[in-house]
PDB file of C-alpha atoms in Angstrom:
ATOM      1  CA  MET A   1      58.910  88.788 109.066  1.00 76.00           C
ATOM      2  CA  PRO A   2      58.440  88.838 105.404  1.00 87.00           C
ATOM      3  CA  SER A   3      56.652  85.085 103.927  1.00 96.00           C
ATOM      4  CA  PHE A   4      59.106  83.661 101.347  1.00 98.00           C
ATOM      5  CA  LYS A   5      59.047  81.283  98.900  1.00 98.00           C
ATOM      6  CA  LEU A   6      62.529  80.061  96.865  1.00 98.00           C
ATOM      7  CA  THR A   7      62.413  78.700  93.749  1.00 98.00           C
ATOM      8  CA  TYR A   8      64.662  76.266  92.326  1.00 98.00           C
ATOM      9  CA  PHE A   9      65.445  72.918  90.875  1.00 97.00           C
ATOM     10  CA  ASN A  10      65.570  69.485  92.451  1.00 96.00           C
ATOM     11  CA  GLY A  11      69.413  69.982  93.449  1.00 94.00           C
ATOM     12  CA  ARG A  12      71.603  72.297  95.811  1.00 95.00           C
ATOM     13  CA  GLY A  13      73.316  73.993  93.334  1.00 94.00           C
ATOM     14  CA  ARG A  14      72.446  77.940  93.624  1.00 95.00           C
ATOM     15  CA  GLY A  15      69.829  77.526  96.000  1.00 97.00           C
ATOM     16  CA  GLU A  16      71.575  75.769  98.381  1.00 97.00           C
ATOM     17  CA  ASN A  17      73.187  78.710 100.296  1.00 97.00           C
ATOM     18  CA  ALA A  18      69.554  80.095 100.581  1.00 98.00           C
ATOM     19  CA  ARG A  19      68.157  77.019 102.031  1.00 98.00           C
ATOM     20  CA  LEU A  20      70.885  76.837 104.531  1.00 98.00           C
ATOM     21  CA  MET A  21      70.437  80.344 105.549  1.00 98.00           C
ATOM     22  CA  PHE A  22      66.383  79.532 106.181  1.00 98.00           C
ATOM     23  CA  ALA A  23      67.922  77.063 108.487  1.00 98.00           C
ATOM     24  CA  ALA A  24      69.989  78.744 110.374  1.00 98.00           C
ATOM     25  CA  ALA A  25      67.776  81.582 111.200  1.00 98.00           C
ATOM     26  CA  GLY A  26      64.461  79.140 111.806  1.00 97.00           C
ATOM     27  CA  VAL A  27      62.687  81.050 109.140  1.00 98.00           C
ATOM     28  CA  PRO A  28      60.210  79.020 107.599  1.00 97.00           C
ATOM     29  CA  TYR A  29      59.655  79.394 103.519  1.00 98.00           C
ATOM     30  CA  GLU A  30      58.221  77.358 100.890  1.00 97.00           C
ATOM     31  CA  ASP A  31      61.021  75.261  99.009  1.00 98.00           C
ATOM     32  CA  ASN A  32      59.385  75.338  95.726  1.00 97.00           C
ATOM     33  CA  ARG A  33      61.631  72.705  93.806  1.00 97.00           C
ATOM     34  CA  ILE A  34      61.526  72.226  89.909  1.00 97.00           C
ATOM     35  CA  GLU A  35      62.170  68.940  88.161  1.00 95.00           C
ATOM     36  CA  PHE A  36      64.812  69.338  84.769  1.00 93.00           C
ATOM     37  CA  LYS A  37      61.788  67.825  82.529  1.00 95.00           C
ATOM     38  CA  ASP A  38      59.115  71.035  83.426  1.00 96.00           C
ATOM     39  CA  TRP A  39      62.096  73.518  83.437  1.00 95.00           C
ATOM     40  CA  PRO A  40      62.007  74.328  79.776  1.00 95.00           C
ATOM     41  CA  GLN A  41      57.994  75.222  79.819  1.00 95.00           C
ATOM     42  CA  MET A  42      58.068  77.637  82.912  1.00 95.00           C
ATOM     43  CA  LYS A  43      61.378  79.381  81.715  1.00 95.00           C
ATOM     44  CA  ALA A  44      59.989  82.065  79.727  1.00 94.00           C
ATOM     45  CA  SER A  45      57.793  83.264  82.243  1.00 93.00           C
ATOM     46  CA  THR A  46      60.367  83.715  84.934  1.00 94.00           C
ATOM     47  CA  PRO A  47      62.276  87.518  84.837  1.00 92.00           C
ATOM     48  CA  LEU A  48      65.775  86.047  83.330  1.00 95.00           C
ATOM     49  CA  GLY A  49      65.049  82.826  82.207  1.00 95.00           C
ATOM     50  CA  SER A  50      66.953  81.768  85.034  1.00 95.00           C
ATOM     51  CA  MET A  51      66.699  80.236  88.797  1.00 97.00           C
ATOM     52  CA  PRO A  52      66.815  80.644  91.803  1.00 98.00           C
ATOM     53  CA  ILE A  53      63.778  83.409  92.695  1.00 98.00           C
ATOM     54  CA  LEU A  54      63.013  84.629  95.958  1.00 98.00           C
ATOM     55  CA  GLU A  55      59.597  85.661  96.324  1.00 97.00           C
ATOM     56  CA  VAL A  56      58.925  88.270  98.905  1.00 97.00           C
ATOM     57  CA  ASP A  57      55.578  88.301 100.462  1.00 95.00           C
ATOM     58  CA  GLY A  58      54.264  87.063  97.391  1.00 91.00           C
ATOM     59  CA  LYS A  59      55.373  90.620  95.620  1.00 87.00           C
ATOM     60  CA  GLN A  60      58.604  90.848  95.067  1.00 90.00           C
ATOM     61  CA  LYS A  61      60.809  88.310  92.589  1.00 94.00           C
ATOM     62  CA  LEU A  62      64.388  88.513  93.596  1.00 97.00           C
ATOM     63  CA  VAL A  63      67.115  87.148  91.081  1.00 97.00           C
ATOM     64  CA  GLU A  64      70.695  86.336  91.054  1.00 97.00           C
ATOM     65  CA  SER A  65      71.833  83.588  93.316  1.00 97.00           C
ATOM     66  CA  LYS A  66      74.364  86.330  94.760  1.00 97.00           C
ATOM     67  CA  ALA A  67      72.098  88.950  95.517  1.00 97.00           C
ATOM     68  CA  ILE A  68      69.245  86.837  96.618  1.00 98.00           C
ATOM     69  CA  ASN A  69      72.448  85.594  98.962  1.00 98.00           C
ATOM     70  CA  ARG A  70      73.418  88.972 100.338  1.00 98.00           C
ATOM     71  CA  TYR A  71      69.820  90.160 101.089  1.00 98.00           C
ATOM     72  CA  MET A  72      69.065  86.940 103.066  1.00 98.00           C
ATOM     73  CA  ALA A  73      72.440  87.543 104.922  1.00 98.00           C
ATOM     74  CA  ARG A  74      71.275  91.341 105.617  1.00 98.00           C
ATOM     75  CA  GLU A  75      67.582  90.314 106.641  1.00 97.00           C
ATOM     76  CA  PHE A  76      68.991  87.186 109.148  1.00 98.00           C
ATOM     77  CA  GLY A  77      71.867  88.853 110.520  1.00 98.00           C
ATOM     78  CA  PHE A  78      74.709  86.540 108.528  1.00 98.00           C
ATOM     79  CA  TYR A  79      76.648  89.698 107.152  1.00 98.00           C
ATOM     80  CA  GLY A  80      78.879  91.068 109.566  1.00 97.00           C
ATOM     81  CA  LYS A  81      78.309  94.069 112.362  1.00 97.00           C
ATOM     82  CA  ASP A  82      79.810  96.670 109.922  1.00 97.00           C
ATOM     83  CA  ASN A  83      81.040  97.606 106.444  1.00 98.00           C
ATOM     84  CA  MET A  84      84.323  96.155 107.121  1.00 98.00           C
ATOM     85  CA  GLU A  85      82.932  92.733 108.012  1.00 98.00           C
ATOM     86  CA  SER A  86      80.316  92.711 105.585  1.00 98.00           C
ATOM     87  CA  THR A  87      83.605  93.204 102.812  1.00 98.00           C
ATOM     88  CA  LYS A  88      85.761  90.548 104.281  1.00 98.00           C
ATOM     89  CA  ILE A  89      82.556  88.473 104.155  1.00 98.00           C
ATOM     90  CA  ASP A  90      82.461  89.070 100.364  1.00 98.00           C
ATOM     91  CA  VAL A  91      86.167  88.259  99.944  1.00 98.00           C
ATOM     92  CA  VAL A  92      85.705  84.768 101.507  1.00 98.00           C
ATOM     93  CA  THR A  93      82.066  84.214  99.440  1.00 98.00           C
ATOM     94  CA  GLU A  94      84.137  85.258  95.950  1.00 97.00           C
ATOM     95  CA  ILE A  95      86.876  83.052  96.307  1.00 97.00           C
ATOM     96  CA  ILE A  96      84.850  80.094  97.491  1.00 96.00           C
ATOM     97  CA  ASP A  97      82.308  81.133  94.682  1.00 95.00           C
ATOM     98  CA  ASP A  98      85.032  80.772  92.075  1.00 95.00           C
ATOM     99  CA  MET A  99      86.222  77.211  93.542  1.00 94.00           C
ATOM    100  CA  TRP A 100      82.464  76.082  93.319  1.00 93.00           C
ATOM    101  CA  SER A 101      81.906  77.578  89.566  1.00 94.00           C
ATOM    102  CA  LYS A 102      85.037  75.319  88.636  1.00 94.00           C
ATOM    103  CA  LEU A 103      83.945  72.711  90.436  1.00 92.00           C
ATOM    104  CA  VAL A 104      80.571  72.845  88.655  1.00 91.00           C
ATOM    105  CA  GLU A 105      81.940  72.986  85.663  1.00 93.00           C
ATOM    106  CA  ALA A 106      83.972  69.392  86.312  1.00 91.00           C
ATOM    107  CA  ASN A 107      81.029  67.775  87.350  1.00 88.00           C
ATOM    108  CA  PHE A 108      79.259  68.750  84.344  1.00 89.00           C
ATOM    109  CA  GLU A 109      81.571  67.302  82.085  1.00 93.00           C
ATOM    110  CA  LYS A 110      80.157  64.290  80.031  1.00 94.00           C
ATOM    111  CA  ASP A 111      83.416  63.752  78.402  1.00 96.00           C
ATOM    112  CA  GLU A 112      85.052  61.367  81.414  1.00 94.00           C
ATOM    113  CA  ALA A 113      88.795  62.020  80.393  1.00 95.00           C
ATOM    114  CA  LYS A 114      88.384  65.833  80.471  1.00 96.00           C
ATOM    115  CA  LYS A 115      85.920  65.351  83.414  1.00 92.00           C
ATOM    116  CA  GLU A 116      88.907  63.523  85.415  1.00 91.00           C
ATOM    117  CA  GLU A 117      91.212  66.041  84.423  1.00 95.00           C
ATOM    118  CA  LEU A 118      89.528  69.401  85.515  1.00 94.00           C
ATOM    119  CA  PHE A 119      88.979  67.613  88.871  1.00 91.00           C
ATOM    120  CA  THR A 120      92.692  67.343  88.948  1.00 92.00           C
ATOM    121  CA  LYS A 121      93.659  70.604  87.862  1.00 93.00           C
ATOM    122  CA  ILE A 122      91.343  71.762  90.875  1.00 93.00           C
ATOM    123  CA  PHE A 123      92.600  69.474  93.174  1.00 92.00           C
ATOM    124  CA  THR A 124      96.266  70.197  92.347  1.00 93.00           C
ATOM    125  CA  GLU A 125      95.920  73.707  90.974  1.00 93.00           C
ATOM    126  CA  THR A 126      93.785  75.585  91.566  1.00 93.00           C
ATOM    127  CA  ALA A 127      92.135  74.857  94.842  1.00 95.00           C
ATOM    128  CA  PRO A 128      95.064  74.759  97.254  1.00 96.00           C
ATOM    129  CA  LYS A 129      96.043  78.529  95.938  1.00 96.00           C
ATOM    130  CA  LYS A 130      92.767  79.524  97.574  1.00 97.00           C
ATOM    131  CA  LEU A 131      92.511  77.283 100.476  1.00 98.00           C
ATOM    132  CA  GLU A 132      96.028  78.395 101.788  1.00 98.00           C
ATOM    133  CA  PHE A 133      94.891  82.289 101.879  1.00 98.00           C
ATOM    134  CA  LEU A 134      91.554  81.154 103.575  1.00 98.00           C
ATOM    135  CA  GLU A 135      93.476  79.083 105.838  1.00 98.00           C
ATOM    136  CA  GLN A 136      96.007  82.418 106.736  1.00 98.00           C
ATOM    137  CA  PHE A 137      92.715  84.668 106.927  1.00 98.00           C
ATOM    138  CA  LEU A 138      90.573  82.433 109.426  1.00 98.00           C
ATOM    139  CA  GLY A 139      93.898  82.356 111.391  1.00 98.00           C
ATOM    140  CA  GLU A 140      93.737  86.061 111.419  1.00 97.00           C
ATOM    141  CA  ASN A 141      89.926  85.775 113.302  1.00 97.00           C
ATOM    142  CA  ASP A 142      91.364  84.981 116.885  1.00 95.00           C
ATOM    143  CA  GLY A 143      93.729  82.505 115.753  1.00 97.00           C
ATOM    144  CA  GLY A 144      90.910  80.701 113.453  1.00 97.00           C
ATOM    145  CA  LYS A 145      88.957  79.472 116.464  1.00 96.00           C
ATOM    146  CA  SER A 146      85.900  81.036 115.735  1.00 96.00           C
ATOM    147  CA  TYR A 147      84.370  82.036 112.239  1.00 98.00           C
ATOM    148  CA  PHE A 148      85.816  83.444 109.261  1.00 98.00           C
ATOM    149  CA  VAL A 149      84.258  87.084 110.499  1.00 98.00           C
ATOM    150  CA  GLY A 150      82.959  87.943 114.233  1.00 97.00           C
ATOM    151  CA  THR A 151      82.228  85.702 116.311  1.00 96.00           C
ATOM    152  CA  SER A 152      79.106  84.148 115.062  1.00 96.00           C
ATOM    153  CA  ILE A 153      78.042  82.182 111.611  1.00 98.00           C
ATOM    154  CA  THR A 154      77.707  84.152 108.695  1.00 98.00           C
ATOM    155  CA  LEU A 155      77.352  84.299 104.999  1.00 98.00           C
ATOM    156  CA  ALA A 156      80.746  83.377 104.345  1.00 98.00           C
ATOM    157  CA  ASP A 157      80.910  79.885 106.793  1.00 98.00           C
ATOM    158  CA  ILE A 158      77.584  79.250 105.059  1.00 98.00           C
ATOM    159  CA  ASP A 159      79.096  79.346 101.754  1.00 98.00           C
ATOM    160  CA  PHE A 160      81.886  77.213 102.693  1.00 98.00           C
ATOM    161  CA  ILE A 161      79.657  74.547 104.118  1.00 97.00           C
ATOM    162  CA  HIS A 162      77.709  74.520 100.589  1.00 96.00           C
ATOM    163  CA  VAL A 163      80.733  74.484  98.649  1.00 95.00           C
ATOM    164  CA  MET A 164      82.985  71.772 101.207  1.00 95.00           C
ATOM    165  CA  SER A 165      80.208  69.427  99.822  1.00 91.00           C
ATOM    166  CA  TYR A 166      81.546  69.772  96.207  1.00 89.00           C
ATOM    167  CA  TYR A 167      84.708  70.098  96.741  1.00 92.00           C
ATOM    168  CA  LEU A 168      85.646  67.208  99.365  1.00 90.00           C
ATOM    169  CA  HIS A 169      84.568  64.927  96.437  1.00 71.00           C
ATOM    170  CA  PRO A 170      84.038  61.125  97.541  1.00 66.00           C
ATOM    171  CA  GLY A 171      86.275  58.418  96.428  1.00 70.00           C
ATOM    172  CA  LYS A 172      88.407  61.085  94.750  1.00 71.00           C
ATOM    173  CA  ASN A 173      89.021  64.059  97.415  1.00 81.00           C
ATOM    174  CA  ASP A 174      87.834  62.843 100.710  1.00 77.00           C
ATOM    175  CA  ASN A 175      91.185  64.365 102.898  1.00 86.00           C
ATOM    176  CA  GLY A 176      91.101  67.661 100.463  1.00 91.00           C
ATOM    177  CA  LEU A 177      91.122  69.627 103.832  1.00 96.00           C
ATOM    178  CA  ASP A 178      93.801  67.776 105.694  1.00 95.00           C
ATOM    179  CA  LYS A 179      96.745  70.173 104.665  1.00 96.00           C
ATOM    180  CA  TYR A 180      94.435  73.615 106.323  1.00 97.00           C
ATOM    181  CA  PRO A 181      93.321  72.118 109.824  1.00 97.00           C
ATOM    182  CA  LYS A 182      91.824  75.305 110.856  1.00 98.00           C
ATOM    183  CA  LEU A 183      89.393  75.075 107.564  1.00 98.00           C
ATOM    184  CA  LYS A 184      88.836  72.009 108.769  1.00 97.00           C
ATOM    185  CA  ALA A 185      87.939  72.609 111.841  1.00 98.00           C
ATOM    186  CA  LEU A 186      85.634  75.292 111.012  1.00 98.00           C
ATOM    187  CA  LEU A 187      83.554  73.127 108.828  1.00 97.00           C
ATOM    188  CA  GLU A 188      83.262  70.381 111.820  1.00 97.00           C
ATOM    189  CA  ARG A 189      81.893  73.024 113.652  1.00 97.00           C
ATOM    190  CA  ALA A 190      79.677  74.817 111.657  1.00 97.00           C
ATOM    191  CA  SER A 191      78.207  72.426 109.805  1.00 97.00           C
ATOM    192  CA  ALA A 192      77.506  71.040 113.462  1.00 97.00           C
ATOM    193  CA  ASN A 193      75.066  74.170 114.230  1.00 97.00           C
ATOM    194  CA  GLU A 194      72.038  72.430 115.479  1.00 97.00           C
ATOM    195  CA  LYS A 195      69.831  73.825 112.785  1.00 98.00           C
ATOM    196  CA  ILE A 196      72.370  73.710 110.125  1.00 98.00           C
ATOM    197  CA  ALA A 197      72.774  69.605 111.121  1.00 98.00           C
ATOM    198  CA  ALA A 198      69.482  69.156 111.091  1.00 98.00           C
ATOM    199  CA  TRP A 199      68.403  70.515 107.589  1.00 98.00           C
ATOM    200  CA  ILE A 200      71.411  68.919 106.309  1.00 96.00           C
ATOM    201  CA  ALA A 201      70.608  65.002 107.724  1.00 96.00           C
ATOM    202  CA  GLU A 202      66.870  66.082 106.338  1.00 96.00           C
ATOM    203  CA  ARG A 203      67.078  67.699 103.239  1.00 96.00           C
ATOM    204  CA  PRO A 204      66.788  65.626 100.071  1.00 92.00           C
ATOM    205  CA  VAL A 205      69.339  63.703  98.442  1.00 89.00           C
ATOM    206  CA  THR A 206      70.398  65.029  95.158  1.00 90.00           C
ATOM    207  CA  PRO A 207      72.914  64.372  92.353  1.00 82.00           C
ATOM    208  CA  PHE A 208      74.203  67.822  92.655  1.00 85.00           C
TER     209      PHE A 208
END
């Protein structure tokens, strides 16, 4: 098994899918967290001036979060058993990641009125269309009683866990999955995975 070092900000953000996969796979790694105040001076020394960065065996430096996630999913067995399953996983993650990008935009908006407007649009327009599709998509696999793809956790489910931690916004959208019982049950089922639940309980509490 290779050795791994994940470098990212001290937050969930674009690095949390990788951390969740390390947890689910039971694979040790160095969780190198960078504080915002230290980022400007180290930015120029990174391959693309961005994070996350995944170092493999101290030699390969992988960049771009989606590429890292898919590499890890293949490496740890979270990417389906064949090309069709892998493609279905890609479909789910692209839909979920689109929701996530809009949630991040809203979260970092400094104008409070604009922020409220962005969140309202997500909760009432953007997300419902995508969640309706995902509810139906999930239902096509064992009636929605299993996972998005196949019979075990994949990158699709891990991405869903991650993005729902933003979407189910405390005080704003706590009940955001009530209209989607299959998705709500999946979130509970996947989050109850022993290794994932342990990581969620012990990970640092961060604002994003």
